[in-house]
mmCIF file of C-alpha atoms in Angstrom:
data_model
loop_
_atom_site.group_PDB
_atom_site.id
_atom_site.type_symbol
_atom_site.label_atom_id
_atom_site.label_comp_id
_atom_site.label_asym_id
_atom_site.label_seq_id
_atom_site.Cartn_x
_atom_site.Cartn_y
_atom_site.Cartn_z
ATOM 1 C CA MET A 10 0.000 0.000 0.000
ATOM 2 C CA THR A 11 1.389 3.368 -0.998
ATOM 3 C CA THR A 12 0.302 6.445 0.868
ATOM 4 C CA THR A 13 0.500 10.049 -0.135
ATOM 5 C CA LEU A 14 0.103 12.991 2.146
ATOM 6 C CA LYS A 15 -1.213 16.226 0.685
ATOM 7 C CA VAL A 16 -0.151 19.142 2.819
ATOM 8 C CA GLU A 17 -0.921 22.819 2.494
ATOM 9 C CA ILE A 18 1.046 24.891 4.939
ATOM 10 C CA ALA A 19 -0.517 28.224 5.829
ATOM 11 C CA GLY A 20 0.916 28.701 9.301
ATOM 12 C CA ALA A 21 2.556 27.118 12.302
ATOM 13 C CA ALA A 22 -0.683 25.584 13.570
ATOM 14 C CA ASN A 23 -1.276 23.887 10.231
ATOM 15 C CA LEU A 24 2.319 22.680 10.162
ATOM 16 C CA GLU A 25 1.915 21.121 13.600
ATOM 17 C CA GLU A 26 -1.288 19.457 12.441
ATOM 18 C CA ALA A 27 0.423 18.255 9.265
ATOM 19 C CA ILE A 28 3.257 16.720 11.293
ATOM 20 C CA THR A 29 0.796 14.960 13.595
ATOM 21 C CA ASN A 30 -1.177 13.661 10.607
ATOM 22 C CA ALA A 31 2.010 12.528 8.865
ATOM 23 C CA ILE A 32 3.151 10.627 11.965
ATOM 24 C CA ASN A 33 -0.206 8.874 12.224
ATOM 25 C CA GLU A 34 -0.102 8.092 8.498
ATOM 26 C CA ALA A 35 3.450 6.739 8.795
ATOM 27 C CA ARG A 36 2.515 4.480 11.702
ATOM 28 C CA THR A 37 -0.512 3.155 9.829
ATOM 29 C CA THR A 38 1.518 2.574 6.665
ATOM 30 C CA CYS A 39 4.259 0.758 8.564
ATOM 31 C CA ASP A 40 1.712 -1.407 10.398
ATOM 32 C CA LEU A 41 0.057 -2.392 7.110
ATOM 33 C CA ASP A 42 3.108 -2.679 4.841
ATOM 34 C CA GLY A 43 5.767 -3.673 7.358
ATOM 35 C CA SER A 44 8.515 -1.605 8.878
ATOM 36 C CA ASN A 45 11.006 -2.490 6.123
ATOM 37 C CA SER A 46 8.730 -1.531 3.216
ATOM 38 C CA ALA A 47 9.376 1.309 0.797
ATOM 39 C CA GLY A 48 6.017 2.864 1.705
ATOM 40 C CA CYS A 49 6.997 2.976 5.362
ATOM 41 C CA ALA A 50 10.306 4.663 4.511
ATOM 42 C CA VAL A 51 8.568 7.236 2.313
ATOM 43 C CA ALA A 52 5.990 7.989 5.002
ATOM 44 C CA TRP A 53 8.710 8.644 7.595
ATOM 45 C CA ASP A 54 10.641 10.751 5.061
ATOM 46 C CA ILE A 55 7.549 12.951 4.778
ATOM 47 C CA VAL A 56 7.502 13.340 8.567
ATOM 48 C CA GLU A 57 11.185 14.256 8.549
ATOM 49 C CA GLU A 58 10.702 16.863 5.808
ATOM 50 C CA LEU A 59 7.803 18.484 7.663
ATOM 51 C CA GLN A 60 9.838 18.622 10.880
ATOM 52 C CA ALA A 61 12.750 20.166 8.972
ATOM 53 C CA GLU A 62 10.418 22.817 7.545
ATOM 54 C CA LYS A 63 9.184 23.606 11.046
ATOM 55 C CA SER A 64 12.787 24.023 12.196
ATOM 56 C CA HIS A 65 13.614 26.299 9.255
ATOM 57 C CA GLN A 66 10.586 28.481 9.938
ATOM 58 C CA HIS A 67 11.567 28.739 13.596
ATOM 59 C CA GLN A 68 15.111 29.824 12.693
ATOM 60 C CA ALA A 69 13.750 32.420 10.263
ATOM 61 C CA LYS A 70 11.863 34.059 13.130
ATOM 62 C CA SER A 71 15.041 34.641 15.114
ATOM 63 C CA LYS A 72 15.255 37.721 17.309
ATOM 64 C CA LYS A 73 16.317 40.983 15.775
ATOM 65 C CA THR A 74 19.445 42.740 16.923
ATOM 66 C CA SER A 75 19.323 46.117 18.638
ATOM 67 C CA LEU A 76 20.444 47.783 15.429
ATOM 68 C CA GLU A 77 17.667 46.083 13.434
ATOM 69 C CA ASN A 78 15.088 47.234 15.989
ATOM 70 C CA TYR A 79 16.500 50.773 15.845
ATOM 71 C CA CYS A 80 16.425 50.794 12.038
ATOM 72 C CA ASP A 81 12.822 49.595 12.058
ATOM 73 C CA ARG A 82 11.930 52.681 14.122
ATOM 74 C CA HIS A 83 14.310 55.092 12.341
ATOM 75 C CA PRO A 84 14.863 53.868 8.763
ATOM 76 C CA ASP A 85 16.348 57.188 7.565
ATOM 77 C CA SER A 86 19.082 57.440 10.181
ATOM 78 C CA VAL A 87 22.705 57.307 9.032
ATOM 79 C CA GLU A 88 23.324 53.985 10.791
ATOM 80 C CA CYS A 89 20.573 52.320 8.768
ATOM 81 C CA LEU A 90 21.398 53.510 5.281
ATOM 82 C CA ILE A 91 22.339 50.815 2.786
ATOM 83 C CA TYR A 92 24.422 51.696 -0.247
ATOM 84 C CA ASP A 93 24.470 49.775 -3.527
ATOM 85 C CA LEU A 94 27.914 49.805 -5.095
#
């Protein structure tokens, strides 16, 4: 039995739900096909990819530095100017 998981990611809550669904799907697939089957491996690969995406999104939301916060408030200040050469 081959399983496919269709996932649309619109936010963190949906990503969490997608991971939970993928884990349940992987367990079901492995129970039906056997833990050494290709379908089982693919199902767990999907789980791994979703967890990696969650990690990447978390890293992208890292805290801003003091300078970045300052430049958000004062974009025209000398410290915040960016020059294209």
